[in-house]
Each structure stands twice: as structure tokens, then as C-alpha cells.
Amino acid sequence: MTLYSRVIGALRPQKRLNRSFAVSFMLFGLLLGFGAFMVLPLIYTVNNAFKPLDELFIFPPRFLVRNPTLENFTDLMVIMGNSWVPFTRYIANTLLITLVGTAGHILLASAAAYPLAKFKFPGSSILFKIVVLSLMFSPHVTAIPNYLVMSQLGWINTQAAIIVPSLAFSLGLFLMKQFMEQIPDALIEAAKIDGANEYRVFWQIVMPNVKPAWLTLMILQFPALWGTDGGSFIYSENLKTLHYALSQVIQGGIARAGVGAAVALLLMTVPILLFIISQSSVIQTMATSGMKE
Amino acid sequence: MVQIHNTTEPALQGLAGGPIKESRLAQLWRDIKKSKHYYFMMSPYMIIFFLFTVIPVVVSFGLSFFYFNMLETPRFIGWENYSRLLLGDDVFMIALKNTFLFAVITGPLSYIACFLFAWLINELSPFVRSLMTLVFYAPSISGNVFFIWLIVFSGDSYGYLNGFLMKIGVLLEPIIWLQNEKYILPIIIIVQLWLSLGTSFLAFIAGLQTVDQTLFEAGAMDGIRNRWQELWFITLPSMRPQLMFGAVMQITASFAVAEVSIALAGFPSVNYAGHTVVTHLMDYGTLRFEMGYASAIATILFAIMLGTNMMTQKLLRKVGE
């Protein structure tokens, strides 16, 4: 199907009774208007990253780039190449936090979700209720005691202070449990009759069946860790993250405006690409995200 | 609620054939032993979850009755933090007022926007549907790109809004948007709305796709006349579980506004115009090191979130009745 016919198809809503064309037209106008409001700042970010310095400061300001250039990116490389801590160090730190934090979260949350989704045992429902309740906490509520716990554990200035708490993010467990409830009991029973123990059932039956939910947990966890600046836990320059390093670059002021635009584009692209790849899986998982009364 | 199995199993039949009354405690212990693998599987997650979420909330509640500055040992002072906070702290009152304004405006608006856009997108063809989903969801995951709005609302004539308004002749000289008490709050609300189509938006899109299509045909026969009746009597009730989930996510987000305020209006903002409960909490927790006081703020914030969530869920039960 060509793009053109796809778009035309989109404007012809599903065949359903009782639809007035005028209202459809108005509603889709509304959708397009707000869609533009959502997407324009992002398009602007992309354009800005390719603007040469004179275009960034033109008056009146211009939305689209006229003479695209890669100057901003090469400048960024030069600045980073001259920094005190090698740039690759920031990338390595961020990758460590993001990859370990995301993979660990998927594994731990799945392992905890499986018993909660499929079995009833003493304490199971109260534990799940606490998890649901904690969806209502803002992380700020726990910030102070968390700091105290970290310092007692001697984790201040280590990456563990960022990674470990993120492993037990409550939204992940909640979504995983709701998704796992859909796995037929018969499948688990059959595996048990064939002699598999709980751990094998989990690893070889349940886990492969919840791949869409892995991607969902990933898309929720990844941007948060990718964007972390180390919070109040990491002080040593050697341990700082990419996001922190890049925000320092922007602090350079007007002369760095172009580089700042390049940075913004870099930070934004990775999570969005990830979402594009995983979109259908994420929607599939979210279909089970309801809270029963 | 703790699940206790009250069934007497055949293995427990006494010699005379009658059931021996096993104590509830022993039965519970047997159930626990039977499920030891489940506890083991859950333990890594639960230990971390309790250590960094549940215990901190309890500790924070406890600390709110102490004076604690991280150097001296905590000193018990009873309700003093709360009375000072609620009766003597003018800035907290500004923060509370701002937070409620945010919550009352961005909460319902973003909730309705999440649903409305999901509902409209759902009628599109699959390709355009995923494109529009991306358009609406992208801002909430694009990290700290909201500093783009700094350029829009920049105080000199290079700012987009100033530049535009001056070009069409509405303004003669630039307005310093983010330093003017009158504009700070509305600007933060706009940017917060831009960012707020997150998890609940996806949940609604997914929920809409699972609504049983035959219900609509049945509804049409039963005399549903237009799309609004269809929405109220069929779509919304079928999505009640997702609506509940979305409400929890949106309410929590709308009460926890802080990052956007700090990024746009600074910390603290001019005359505390963009101050919220969370920035007040950060002020005492990370700048002044009055941990007990900050904990009292956190406790009040949590109580407000919980209360609002319970009220909203009660309201949502009435949907489609």
C-alpha cells in the first residue's frame, strides 16, 4: 500500500453505524491540531541540530533549517575530545547503568510476577496490593530515606546506587503480572506433568511467552536510566553519565548553542527509536494493564 | 488480604476417619512451606522493593515526627513539623496552592486528552494509528527535550513567542516570560501537558483495541443513536480497568510536578511562582538538610495523592451507569 492510500484510508473511519461526517471531520481536525502541537518541538529539535551558528541566531527566528551542516556534531566531538575525563568514559557509564538496570529489572520483575500471576499462597495478594499502592508514590517521597539507606550501605558514589533501586520499579512488576495472567494454566500444568520444576517452567515456558512484556518494561525503564544524571548519589567525575556530561557542554552558553542543539537531538533519538521498534509489543502488553476493582 | 486455605485435605484425616482440627497457624506454615519456591523467586525483587520503596515510605513517615539534620541524632518533637508546616510556613502554602492548581488543571486535562486522542487514533488505519501514537507518546520519552520550551519562551526577542508576537505587532518589546509571576504557572502547565501523554495513553490505546466489537452492533440494535452514546454506554464501561490504571498514573504525575518547574522557572522561581510541594520538599531535603521537616512534606504529599486516587476511583465506578 502506498503512503498516499494509507493516509486516505485513515481519513475514512471504520465502517460503523451512526456516524456523522461533520463531527468526524471536526474531531480529526482536533487530532491533527494537537498532533502538531506535540510534534513541532521535536521537529524543531531535529532542525536545530543541523543549523549553522548564523542561522541559530537569525532574527526573526526561523523554524526550519536552510543550509544544513554537521558542524554542530563535529564541534561536539572536538569539545568532548578535549575534556578531562575521556568522553568514552561517560558513554560506558551510561551504558552500564542503562543495560544492567534494564535487563536486571526485566529479569527480577518477571521472576516476581510469575508466582503472583499464577498462584495463590500466603501473602501473595497483600504483596501485590502493596505494589499497586506504590504506583501512587512519587519517587520524591522516598528520596531522603533512600539517601540514608545508600550511605549506610556505603553505596554513595557507586553506580549501584542508581542501578539497584531501579531494578524494583513497581510499574514493571504490575504490568508483567497482568500480562502473565493471560498465559493458559494448562500450559504450565502440562510442563509440570512432564516433570519440569518451578524454575524450568518459569524459564522455558513463561519467559518466552511474555516477550512483548519484556519490550514494554524496556521502553519504560530505558529512557529513565538513559536520562539519569546520577542524581544525588554520584559525585565523582569518573562515574558521571552521558546526560550529565552533555548538560555540562550546554552550560557553555551562547557559543555552545549549536553543540547544545546537537546534544538535545542525541539524547532524544535513542528512546524514540527504541519505541518505534517495540511499539506493537508495548501496545499488546498495555492491553492487559487494567486495574480490577 | 492474606490467603489462607481452609480446606481440610484427605491426608489430614484422623484414625477414626474424622478430620483432625488443624490449627490455622500450622496450616499457614504448611502453605508457606509448600510455596517456598515462589518466595524464593520473588525474593530478589521484593528485597529491593522493600528496601528502597516500602521501608523508605515508612521511615519517612517516622522521621516526620523528628528533628533531624543528618549530623546530630534525631530528636523527637511530635507534631511540631506538621504544625510548623501547616500553620507557620507561608511558602508551603504557595507550594500547596500551586500543586493543587497543577493537579486540578493538568490532571483531568491530561487524563481526558489521553483518552480522547487514544479514542480518535483508534479509528485510524493501522499505519497512521502507529504514526499518531508515536507523535503523541514521543514527548514523554524524549528525555529532557522540554528545554526546547526555554527557547520558545525565552525572554529576549530571539524567543519564538516574543519574536512571533512582535512580528504580528501584538507586542512592542519582548516579555520576560519565565521571570514574570503572571506567566510562570500557565507556561509550566502547558509544558507539563505536552509531556503528560505517557503510560496511560498507551494503556488506553491498547484498551480500546480489546473492546468487543460485537457490542457495538448489539448496541446499535438496542437504539444507540450516535458516537457519544456509544462512547458512554459501551466503550467506557468496557475499558474501566484501564481507566482506573490511567487515573492512578495521571494523578501521581500531576501532583509530582517539579522537574519542569525547575528547568523552566529556576529553583527557587521568582517569588515562588512555580514552587510546588515537591520543590519545597527538595528545598528542605537537599539544600537545608532539615530531614524531619522534609519528611513531613513528603508524608502530606503522599496523603494527598492517596486521597485523590481513592476519590477518583470511586467516581470512575459510576462511568456508564
Coordinates of C-alpha atoms in Angstrom, one line a residue:
Chain A
M1 CA 0.0 0.0 0.0
T2 CA 1.4 3.4 -0.9
L3 CA 1.7 6.1 1.7
Y4 CA -1.0 8.1 -0.1
S5 CA -3.6 5.4 0.1
R6 CA -2.7 4.7 3.7
V7 CA -3.4 8.3 4.6
I8 CA -6.6 8.4 2.6
G9 CA -7.7 5.2 4.3
A10 CA -7.0 6.8 7.6
L11 CA -9.4 9.6 6.9
R12 CA -12.2 7.2 6.2
P13 CA -13.1 5.9 9.7
Q14 CA -14.1 2.3 10.3
K15 CA -17.5 1.4 9.0
R16 CA -19.8 1.8 11.8
L17 CA -23.3 2.9 12.2
N18 CA -24.4 6.3 13.5
R19 CA -21.5 8.4 12.3
S20 CA -22.0 12.0 11.2
F21 CA -19.4 13.2 8.7
A22 CA -19.3 16.7 10.1
V23 CA -18.4 15.6 13.6
S24 CA -15.8 13.2 12.2
F25 CA -14.3 16.0 10.3
M26 CA -14.1 18.2 13.4
L27 CA -12.7 15.5 15.6
F28 CA -9.9 14.7 13.2
G29 CA -9.2 18.4 12.8
L30 CA -8.8 18.5 16.6
L31 CA -6.5 15.4 16.5
L32 CA -4.3 17.0 13.7
G33 CA -4.1 20.3 15.5
F34 CA -3.0 18.8 18.8
G35 CA -0.7 16.3 17.0
A36 CA 1.1 19.3 15.5
F37 CA 1.4 20.9 19.0
M38 CA 3.0 17.6 20.2
V39 CA 5.4 17.1 17.3
L40 CA 6.5 20.6 16.4
P41 CA 9.0 21.0 19.3
L42 CA 10.5 17.6 18.3
I43 CA 10.8 18.6 14.6
Y44 CA 12.4 21.9 15.8
T45 CA 14.9 20.0 17.8
V46 CA 15.9 18.0 14.8
N47 CA 16.2 21.1 12.6
N48 CA 18.1 23.0 15.2
A49 CA 20.8 20.3 15.4
F50 CA 21.7 20.9 11.8
K51 CA 21.7 24.7 11.8
P52 CA 24.9 26.6 11.3
L53 CA 25.6 29.1 14.0
D54 CA 24.4 32.1 12.0
E55 CA 21.0 30.5 11.4
L56 CA 20.6 29.7 15.1
F57 CA 20.7 33.4 15.9
I58 CA 18.9 34.8 13.0
F59 CA 16.1 37.3 13.6
P60 CA 13.3 36.7 13.3
P61 CA 14.0 33.1 14.4
R62 CA 13.4 30.6 11.7
F63 CA 11.8 27.2 12.3
L64 CA 13.3 25.1 9.6
V65 CA 17.0 24.8 8.7
R66 CA 18.1 26.4 5.4
N67 CA 21.7 25.2 4.9
P68 CA 22.0 22.0 6.9
T69 CA 25.5 21.3 8.3
L70 CA 27.1 18.7 10.5
E71 CA 29.3 21.4 12.2
N72 CA 27.5 21.1 15.5
F73 CA 28.2 17.4 15.7
T74 CA 31.9 17.8 14.8
D75 CA 32.2 20.6 17.3
L76 CA 30.7 18.3 19.9
M77 CA 33.3 15.7 19.1
V78 CA 36.1 18.3 19.5
I79 CA 34.9 19.6 22.8
M80 CA 34.4 16.1 24.1
G81 CA 37.8 15.0 22.8
N82 CA 39.5 17.7 24.9
S83 CA 37.6 17.1 28.1
W84 CA 39.4 16.0 31.2
V85 CA 37.6 12.7 31.6
P86 CA 37.5 10.8 28.2
F87 CA 34.2 11.0 26.6
T88 CA 34.0 7.3 26.1
R89 CA 34.0 7.0 29.9
Y90 CA 30.7 8.8 30.1
I91 CA 29.2 6.6 27.4
A92 CA 30.5 3.5 29.2
N93 CA 29.0 4.7 32.5
T94 CA 25.6 5.4 30.9
L95 CA 25.6 2.1 29.0
L96 CA 26.5 0.2 32.2
I97 CA 23.7 1.8 34.2
T98 CA 21.1 1.5 31.4
L99 CA 21.8 -2.0 30.3
V100 CA 22.3 -3.6 33.7
G101 CA 19.4 -1.6 35.1
T102 CA 17.0 -2.6 32.3
A103 CA 18.0 -6.2 31.9
G104 CA 18.1 -6.8 35.6
H105 CA 14.7 -5.2 36.1
I106 CA 13.1 -7.3 33.4
L107 CA 14.5 -10.5 35.0
L108 CA 13.7 -9.7 38.6
A109 CA 10.3 -8.3 37.8
S110 CA 9.4 -11.3 35.7
A111 CA 10.6 -13.7 38.4
A112 CA 8.5 -11.9 41.0
A113 CA 5.5 -11.5 38.7
Y114 CA 5.2 -15.2 37.8
P115 CA 4.2 -16.5 41.2
L116 CA 1.9 -13.5 41.8
A117 CA 0.2 -14.0 38.5
K118 CA -0.3 -17.8 38.6
F119 CA -0.5 -19.0 42.2
K120 CA -2.2 -18.1 45.5
F121 CA 0.0 -18.5 48.5
P122 CA 0.1 -16.9 51.9
G123 CA 1.0 -13.2 51.4
S124 CA 0.6 -13.1 47.7
S125 CA -2.3 -10.8 47.5
I126 CA -1.0 -8.4 50.2
L127 CA 2.3 -8.2 48.4
F128 CA 0.6 -7.3 45.1
K129 CA -1.6 -4.8 46.9
I130 CA 1.5 -3.0 48.2
V131 CA 2.9 -2.9 44.7
V132 CA -0.3 -1.4 43.4
L133 CA -0.3 1.1 46.2
S134 CA 3.3 2.1 45.5
L135 CA 2.3 3.1 41.9
M136 CA 0.9 6.1 43.7
F137 CA 4.2 7.1 45.3
S138 CA 6.2 9.8 43.7
P139 CA 9.9 8.9 43.9
H140 CA 10.4 12.2 45.7
V141 CA 8.6 10.8 48.7
T142 CA 11.3 8.2 49.2
A143 CA 14.3 10.3 48.2
I144 CA 15.5 11.2 51.7
P145 CA 15.3 7.8 53.4
N146 CA 16.8 6.3 50.2
Y147 CA 19.8 8.5 50.6
L148 CA 20.2 7.4 54.2
V149 CA 20.0 3.7 53.2
M150 CA 22.6 4.2 50.4
S151 CA 25.0 5.9 52.8
Q152 CA 24.6 3.1 55.3
L153 CA 25.3 0.6 52.6
G154 CA 28.3 2.6 51.5
W155 CA 26.9 2.9 48.0
I156 CA 27.3 6.7 47.7
N157 CA 29.4 7.4 44.7
T158 CA 28.9 4.0 43.1
Q159 CA 26.7 3.0 40.2
A160 CA 24.9 0.5 42.4
A161 CA 23.1 3.5 44.0
I162 CA 21.4 4.2 40.6
I163 CA 21.1 0.6 39.3
V164 CA 19.8 -1.4 42.3
P165 CA 16.7 0.7 43.2
S166 CA 15.7 0.8 39.6
L167 CA 15.6 -3.0 39.5
A168 CA 12.4 -3.0 41.6
F169 CA 10.4 -0.4 39.8
S170 CA 6.8 -1.1 40.7
L171 CA 5.1 -0.3 37.4
G172 CA 7.2 -3.1 35.7
L173 CA 6.1 -5.8 38.1
F174 CA 2.5 -4.6 37.8
L175 CA 2.4 -4.8 34.0
M176 CA 4.3 -8.1 33.9
K177 CA 1.9 -9.7 36.4
Q178 CA -1.1 -8.6 34.4
F179 CA 0.4 -9.9 31.2
M180 CA 1.4 -13.2 32.7
E181 CA -2.1 -13.9 33.9
Q182 CA -3.0 -14.4 30.2
I183 CA -0.8 -17.5 29.9
P184 CA -3.0 -20.5 30.0
D185 CA -2.8 -22.5 33.2
A186 CA -2.9 -25.7 31.1
L187 CA 0.4 -24.9 29.6
I188 CA 2.0 -24.6 33.0
E189 CA 0.2 -27.8 34.2
A190 CA 1.4 -29.7 31.2
A191 CA 5.0 -28.7 31.7
K192 CA 4.8 -29.7 35.4
I193 CA 3.3 -33.1 34.4
D194 CA 6.3 -33.6 32.1
G195 CA 8.5 -33.2 35.1
A196 CA 9.7 -29.6 34.9
N197 CA 10.2 -27.8 38.2
E198 CA 9.0 -24.3 39.0
Y199 CA 12.2 -22.7 37.8
R200 CA 12.2 -24.5 34.5
V201 CA 8.6 -23.7 33.9
F202 CA 9.4 -20.1 34.5
W203 CA 12.4 -20.0 32.3
Q204 CA 11.3 -22.2 29.4
I205 CA 7.6 -21.8 29.3
V206 CA 6.6 -18.5 30.8
M207 CA 9.5 -16.2 29.9
P208 CA 9.5 -17.0 26.1
N209 CA 5.7 -16.3 26.2
V210 CA 6.0 -12.9 27.6
K211 CA 8.4 -11.3 25.2
P212 CA 6.1 -8.4 24.3
A213 CA 6.1 -7.5 28.0
W214 CA 9.9 -7.6 28.1
L215 CA 9.9 -4.9 25.5
T216 CA 7.4 -2.9 27.4
L217 CA 9.4 -2.9 30.6
M218 CA 12.4 -2.0 28.5
I219 CA 10.6 1.0 26.9
L220 CA 9.5 2.2 30.4
Q221 CA 12.8 1.7 32.1
F222 CA 15.3 2.6 29.4
P223 CA 14.5 6.3 28.9
A224 CA 14.6 6.9 32.7
L225 CA 18.0 5.4 33.1
W226 CA 19.3 6.8 29.8
G227 CA 18.4 10.3 31.0
T228 CA 19.7 9.9 34.6
D229 CA 22.4 12.4 35.6
G230 CA 23.4 10.4 38.7
G231 CA 21.1 12.3 41.0
S232 CA 22.3 13.0 44.4
F233 CA 24.3 9.8 44.6
I234 CA 27.2 10.2 42.2
Y235 CA 29.8 12.9 42.7
S236 CA 33.0 11.6 41.1
E237 CA 33.6 12.8 37.6
N238 CA 34.8 9.4 36.5
L239 CA 31.4 7.9 37.3
K240 CA 29.2 10.6 35.8
T241 CA 26.8 9.8 33.0
L242 CA 26.4 10.9 29.4
H243 CA 23.4 13.1 30.3
Y244 CA 25.4 14.9 32.9
A245 CA 28.4 15.4 30.6
L246 CA 26.2 16.7 27.8
S247 CA 24.3 19.1 30.1
Q248 CA 27.7 20.5 31.1
V249 CA 28.5 21.2 27.5
I250 CA 25.4 23.2 27.1
Q251 CA 26.3 25.3 30.2
G252 CA 29.0 26.9 27.9
G253 CA 26.4 29.5 26.9
I254 CA 25.8 31.1 23.6
A255 CA 28.9 30.0 21.9
R256 CA 27.8 26.4 22.6
A257 CA 24.2 26.9 21.3
G258 CA 24.8 24.8 18.2
V259 CA 26.5 22.0 20.2
G260 CA 23.6 22.1 22.7
A261 CA 21.2 21.5 19.8
A262 CA 23.2 18.5 18.7
V263 CA 23.2 17.2 22.2
A264 CA 19.4 17.5 22.5
L265 CA 19.0 15.6 19.3
L266 CA 21.3 12.8 20.5
L267 CA 19.5 12.4 23.9
M268 CA 16.1 12.4 22.3
T269 CA 16.8 10.0 19.4
V270 CA 17.7 6.8 21.3
P271 CA 14.5 6.4 23.4
I272 CA 12.3 7.3 20.4
L273 CA 14.0 4.8 18.1
L274 CA 13.5 2.2 20.7
F275 CA 9.8 2.9 21.0
I276 CA 9.4 2.8 17.2
I277 CA 10.9 -0.7 17.2
S278 CA 8.9 -2.0 20.1
Q279 CA 5.6 -0.2 19.6
S280 CA 3.3 -3.1 18.7
S281 CA 4.6 -5.2 21.6
V282 CA 4.1 -2.3 24.0
I283 CA 0.5 -1.8 22.9
Q284 CA -0.1 -5.6 23.3
T285 CA 1.1 -5.6 26.9
M286 CA -0.7 -2.4 27.8
A287 CA -4.0 -4.1 26.8
T288 CA -3.7 -6.1 30.0
S289 CA -2.7 -3.2 32.1
G290 CA -6.1 -2.7 33.8
M291 CA -6.7 -2.5 37.5
K292 CA -9.6 -4.6 38.6
E293 CA -11.8 -3.4 41.3
Chain B
M1 CA -5.6 -9.9 52.3
V2 CA -3.7 -13.0 53.3
Q3 CA -5.0 -16.0 51.5
I4 CA -5.5 -18.9 53.8
H5 CA -6.8 -22.2 52.5
N6 CA -9.4 -23.6 54.8
T7 CA -10.0 -26.8 53.1
T8 CA -9.1 -29.9 55.0
E9 CA -7.1 -32.2 52.9
P10 CA -7.6 -36.0 52.9
A11 CA -4.1 -36.5 54.2
L12 CA -5.1 -35.0 57.4
Q13 CA -7.9 -37.4 58.2
G14 CA -7.6 -38.9 61.7
L15 CA -7.6 -42.6 62.6
A16 CA -11.3 -42.6 63.2
G17 CA -11.9 -41.1 59.8
G18 CA -13.0 -37.8 61.1
P19 CA -11.0 -34.6 60.3
I20 CA -8.4 -33.6 62.9
K21 CA -8.8 -29.9 63.5
E22 CA -5.5 -28.4 62.5
S23 CA -4.6 -25.1 63.9
R24 CA -4.7 -22.2 61.5
L25 CA -1.1 -21.4 62.3
A26 CA 0.1 -24.9 61.4
Q27 CA -2.0 -24.8 58.2
L28 CA -0.5 -21.5 57.3
W29 CA 3.0 -22.8 57.9
R30 CA 2.3 -25.8 55.7
D31 CA 1.1 -23.5 52.9
I32 CA 4.2 -21.4 53.3
K33 CA 6.5 -24.4 53.1
K34 CA 4.7 -25.7 50.0
S35 CA 5.2 -22.3 48.3
K36 CA 8.9 -21.9 49.2
H37 CA 9.9 -21.8 45.6
Y38 CA 7.6 -18.9 44.9
Y39 CA 9.0 -16.9 47.8
F40 CA 12.5 -17.7 46.5
M41 CA 11.7 -16.4 43.0
M42 CA 10.1 -13.3 44.4
S43 CA 12.8 -12.6 46.9
P44 CA 15.4 -10.6 44.9
Y45 CA 12.7 -8.2 43.6
M46 CA 10.9 -8.0 46.9
I47 CA 14.0 -7.3 49.0
I48 CA 15.0 -4.4 46.8
F49 CA 11.4 -3.2 46.5
F50 CA 11.0 -3.2 50.3
L51 CA 14.5 -1.7 50.9
F52 CA 14.1 1.2 48.5
T53 CA 10.4 1.8 48.4
V54 CA 8.3 0.4 51.2
I55 CA 10.7 0.9 54.1
P56 CA 11.7 4.5 53.0
V57 CA 8.0 5.4 53.0
V58 CA 7.6 4.1 56.5
V59 CA 10.9 5.7 57.6
S60 CA 9.9 8.9 56.0
F61 CA 6.6 8.9 58.0
G62 CA 8.5 8.1 61.2
L63 CA 11.1 10.8 60.5
S64 CA 8.4 13.4 60.1
F65 CA 8.0 13.4 63.9
F66 CA 11.7 14.1 64.5
Y67 CA 14.1 17.0 64.1
F68 CA 16.9 15.5 62.1
N69 CA 19.7 17.4 60.3
M70 CA 21.9 14.4 59.2
L71 CA 24.6 15.4 61.7
E72 CA 23.0 15.1 65.2
T73 CA 20.9 12.1 66.3
P74 CA 17.3 12.6 65.5
R75 CA 15.3 14.4 68.3
F76 CA 11.6 13.5 68.8
I77 CA 9.4 16.6 68.5
G78 CA 6.0 15.1 67.9
W79 CA 3.6 17.1 65.7
E80 CA 5.8 20.1 65.6
N81 CA 6.9 19.7 62.0
Y82 CA 3.3 19.4 60.9
S83 CA 2.1 22.4 62.9
R84 CA 5.0 24.5 61.6
L85 CA 4.3 23.3 58.0
L86 CA 0.6 23.9 58.1
L87 CA 0.4 27.0 60.3
G88 CA 3.7 28.8 60.0
D89 CA 5.1 28.2 56.6
D90 CA 3.8 30.7 54.0
V91 CA 6.0 29.3 51.2
F92 CA 4.4 25.9 51.8
M93 CA 1.0 27.4 51.3
I94 CA 2.1 28.9 48.0
A95 CA 3.6 25.5 47.0
L96 CA 0.3 23.7 48.1
K97 CA -1.8 26.2 46.1
N98 CA 0.4 25.8 43.0
T99 CA 0.4 22.0 43.3
F100 CA -3.4 21.9 43.6
L101 CA -3.7 24.2 40.6
F102 CA -1.4 21.9 38.6
A103 CA -3.3 18.9 39.7
V104 CA -6.8 20.3 39.1
I105 CA -5.8 21.6 35.6
T106 CA -3.2 19.2 34.3
G107 CA -4.7 16.0 36.0
P108 CA -8.1 16.0 34.4
L109 CA -7.0 17.7 31.2
S110 CA -4.2 15.2 30.5
Y111 CA -6.4 12.3 31.5
I112 CA -9.2 13.4 29.1
A113 CA -6.6 14.2 26.5
C114 CA -5.0 10.7 26.9
F115 CA -8.4 9.2 26.4
L116 CA -9.7 11.5 23.7
F117 CA -6.6 11.1 21.5
A118 CA -6.5 7.4 22.0
W119 CA -10.1 7.2 21.1
L120 CA -9.6 9.2 17.9
I121 CA -6.4 7.4 16.9
N122 CA -8.2 4.1 17.4
E123 CA -10.4 4.7 14.4
L124 CA -7.5 5.3 12.0
S125 CA -5.9 2.8 9.7
P126 CA -3.1 0.7 11.3
F127 CA -0.2 2.6 9.7
V128 CA -1.5 6.1 10.6
R129 CA -2.5 4.8 14.0
S130 CA 1.0 3.8 14.9
L131 CA 2.4 7.0 13.4
M132 CA 0.0 9.1 15.6
T133 CA 0.7 7.0 18.6
L134 CA 4.4 7.9 18.2
V135 CA 3.6 11.6 17.7
F136 CA 1.6 11.8 21.0
Y137 CA 3.8 9.5 23.0
A138 CA 7.3 10.7 21.9
P139 CA 7.4 13.9 24.0
S140 CA 7.0 11.9 27.2
I141 CA 10.0 9.7 26.5
S142 CA 12.2 12.2 24.7
G143 CA 14.1 12.8 27.9
N144 CA 14.9 16.4 28.8
V145 CA 14.0 17.8 25.4
F146 CA 11.5 20.1 27.2
F147 CA 14.3 22.6 27.4
I148 CA 13.2 23.4 23.8
W149 CA 10.4 25.3 25.5
L150 CA 13.0 27.6 27.1
I151 CA 13.8 28.8 23.6
V152 CA 10.1 29.3 22.8
F153 CA 9.5 31.3 26.0
S154 CA 12.9 32.9 26.0
G155 CA 12.8 36.5 27.4
D156 CA 14.5 38.3 24.6
S157 CA 13.3 38.9 21.0
Y158 CA 15.1 35.7 19.9
G159 CA 12.5 33.7 21.8
Y160 CA 10.0 32.2 19.4
L161 CA 6.9 33.5 21.2
N162 CA 8.3 37.0 21.6
G163 CA 9.6 37.0 18.0
F164 CA 6.2 35.9 16.7
L165 CA 4.1 38.3 18.8
M166 CA 6.4 41.2 17.8
K167 CA 6.2 40.3 14.2
I168 CA 2.5 40.4 14.1
G169 CA 2.5 43.6 16.1
V170 CA 0.9 42.4 19.4
L171 CA 4.0 43.3 21.4
L172 CA 6.4 46.2 21.0
E173 CA 9.0 44.8 23.3
P174 CA 9.8 41.3 24.5
I175 CA 8.2 39.9 27.6
I176 CA 10.4 38.1 30.1
W177 CA 8.0 35.2 30.3
L178 CA 9.8 33.0 32.8
Q179 CA 10.6 35.7 35.2
N180 CA 7.1 37.1 35.3
E181 CA 4.9 35.7 38.1
K182 CA 1.9 36.1 36.0
Y183 CA 3.1 33.7 33.2
I184 CA 5.3 31.2 35.0
L185 CA 2.4 28.9 36.2
P186 CA 0.5 28.8 32.9
I187 CA 3.7 28.1 31.0
I188 CA 4.6 25.2 33.3
I189 CA 1.1 23.8 32.9
I190 CA 1.4 23.9 29.1
V191 CA 4.7 22.2 29.0
Q192 CA 3.5 19.6 31.6
L193 CA 0.5 18.9 29.4
W194 CA 2.8 18.4 26.4
L195 CA 4.8 15.9 28.4
S196 CA 1.9 14.1 30.0
L197 CA 0.7 11.6 27.4
G198 CA 2.6 8.7 28.7
T199 CA 1.8 5.2 30.0
S200 CA -1.9 5.8 30.5
F201 CA -2.2 7.0 26.9
L202 CA -0.7 3.7 25.7
A203 CA -2.9 1.8 28.1
F204 CA -6.0 3.5 26.6
I205 CA -5.0 2.8 23.1
A206 CA -4.5 -0.8 23.9
G207 CA -7.7 -1.0 26.0
L208 CA -9.7 0.4 23.0
Q209 CA -8.4 -2.3 20.8
T210 CA -9.6 -5.0 23.1
V211 CA -13.2 -3.7 23.3
D212 CA -15.5 -6.4 22.0
Q213 CA -16.7 -5.2 18.5
T214 CA -19.9 -7.2 18.6
L215 CA -21.1 -5.0 21.5
F216 CA -21.3 -2.0 19.1
E217 CA -23.6 -3.9 16.7
A218 CA -25.7 -5.1 19.6
G219 CA -25.8 -1.5 20.9
A220 CA -26.9 -0.2 17.5
M221 CA -29.8 -2.6 17.6
D222 CA -30.7 -1.6 21.1
G223 CA -31.1 2.0 20.0
I224 CA -27.7 3.7 20.5
R225 CA -28.0 6.7 18.2
N226 CA -24.6 8.4 18.0
R227 CA -21.0 8.0 18.8
W228 CA -21.3 9.8 22.1
Q229 CA -23.9 7.3 23.4
E230 CA -21.7 4.5 22.0
L231 CA -18.8 6.0 24.0
W232 CA -20.6 6.4 27.3
F233 CA -22.6 3.1 27.3
I234 CA -20.2 0.7 25.5
T235 CA -16.6 1.9 25.1
L236 CA -16.0 3.5 28.5
P237 CA -17.6 0.7 30.7
S238 CA -15.6 -1.9 28.7
M239 CA -12.4 0.0 29.5
R240 CA -13.0 0.5 33.2
P241 CA -9.9 -1.4 34.3
Q242 CA -7.6 0.6 32.0
L243 CA -9.4 3.8 33.1
M244 CA -8.5 3.0 36.7
F245 CA -4.9 2.4 35.9
G246 CA -4.6 5.5 33.8
A247 CA -6.1 7.6 36.6
V248 CA -3.5 6.4 39.1
M249 CA -0.7 7.2 36.7
Q250 CA -2.0 10.6 35.8
I251 CA -2.8 11.7 39.3
T252 CA 0.6 10.7 40.6
A253 CA 2.3 12.6 37.8
S254 CA 0.2 15.7 38.2
F255 CA 0.9 16.0 41.9
A256 CA 4.6 15.4 41.4
V257 CA 5.4 18.4 39.1
A258 CA 8.9 19.6 39.9
E259 CA 11.4 18.9 37.1
V260 CA 9.6 21.1 34.5
S261 CA 9.2 23.9 37.0
I262 CA 12.9 23.8 37.9
A263 CA 14.1 23.6 34.3
L264 CA 11.9 26.4 33.1
A265 CA 11.4 28.8 36.0
G266 CA 14.5 28.0 38.1
F267 CA 14.9 26.9 41.7
P268 CA 13.5 28.7 43.5
S269 CA 11.4 30.5 41.0
V270 CA 10.7 34.2 41.1
N271 CA 8.6 34.9 44.2
Y272 CA 8.0 31.1 44.4
A273 CA 5.6 31.5 41.4
G274 CA 6.5 28.0 40.2
H275 CA 7.0 26.4 43.6
T276 CA 5.4 23.1 44.2
V277 CA 5.2 20.7 47.1
V278 CA 8.0 18.6 45.5
T279 CA 10.3 21.6 45.0
H280 CA 9.5 22.6 48.6
L281 CA 10.5 19.1 49.7
M282 CA 13.7 19.3 47.7
D283 CA 14.5 22.7 49.2
Y284 CA 14.4 21.3 52.8
G285 CA 15.7 17.8 51.9
T286 CA 18.7 18.6 49.7
L287 CA 19.5 22.3 50.4
R288 CA 18.7 22.9 54.1
F289 CA 19.1 19.3 55.3
E290 CA 16.0 19.6 57.6
M291 CA 15.2 15.9 57.0
G292 CA 12.4 15.7 59.5
Y293 CA 10.6 18.7 58.1
A294 CA 11.1 17.4 54.5
S295 CA 9.7 14.1 55.6
A296 CA 6.6 15.8 56.9
I297 CA 6.2 17.4 53.5
A298 CA 6.6 14.0 51.8
T299 CA 4.0 12.5 54.1
I300 CA 1.5 15.2 53.4
L301 CA 2.1 14.8 49.6
F302 CA 1.6 11.1 49.9
A303 CA -1.6 11.5 51.8
I304 CA -3.0 13.9 49.2
M305 CA -2.1 11.5 46.4
L306 CA -3.7 8.6 48.1
G307 CA -6.9 10.6 49.0
T308 CA -7.3 11.9 45.4
N309 CA -6.7 8.4 44.0
M310 CA -9.4 6.9 46.2
M311 CA -11.9 9.7 45.3
T312 CA -11.2 9.3 41.6
Q313 CA -11.7 5.6 41.7
K314 CA -15.0 6.0 43.4
L315 CA -16.0 8.4 40.7
L316 CA -14.8 6.1 37.9
R317 CA -17.1 3.3 39.2
K318 CA -20.0 5.4 38.1
V319 CA -18.9 5.6 34.5
G320 CA -21.5 4.3 32.0
E321 CA -24.3 3.8 34.6

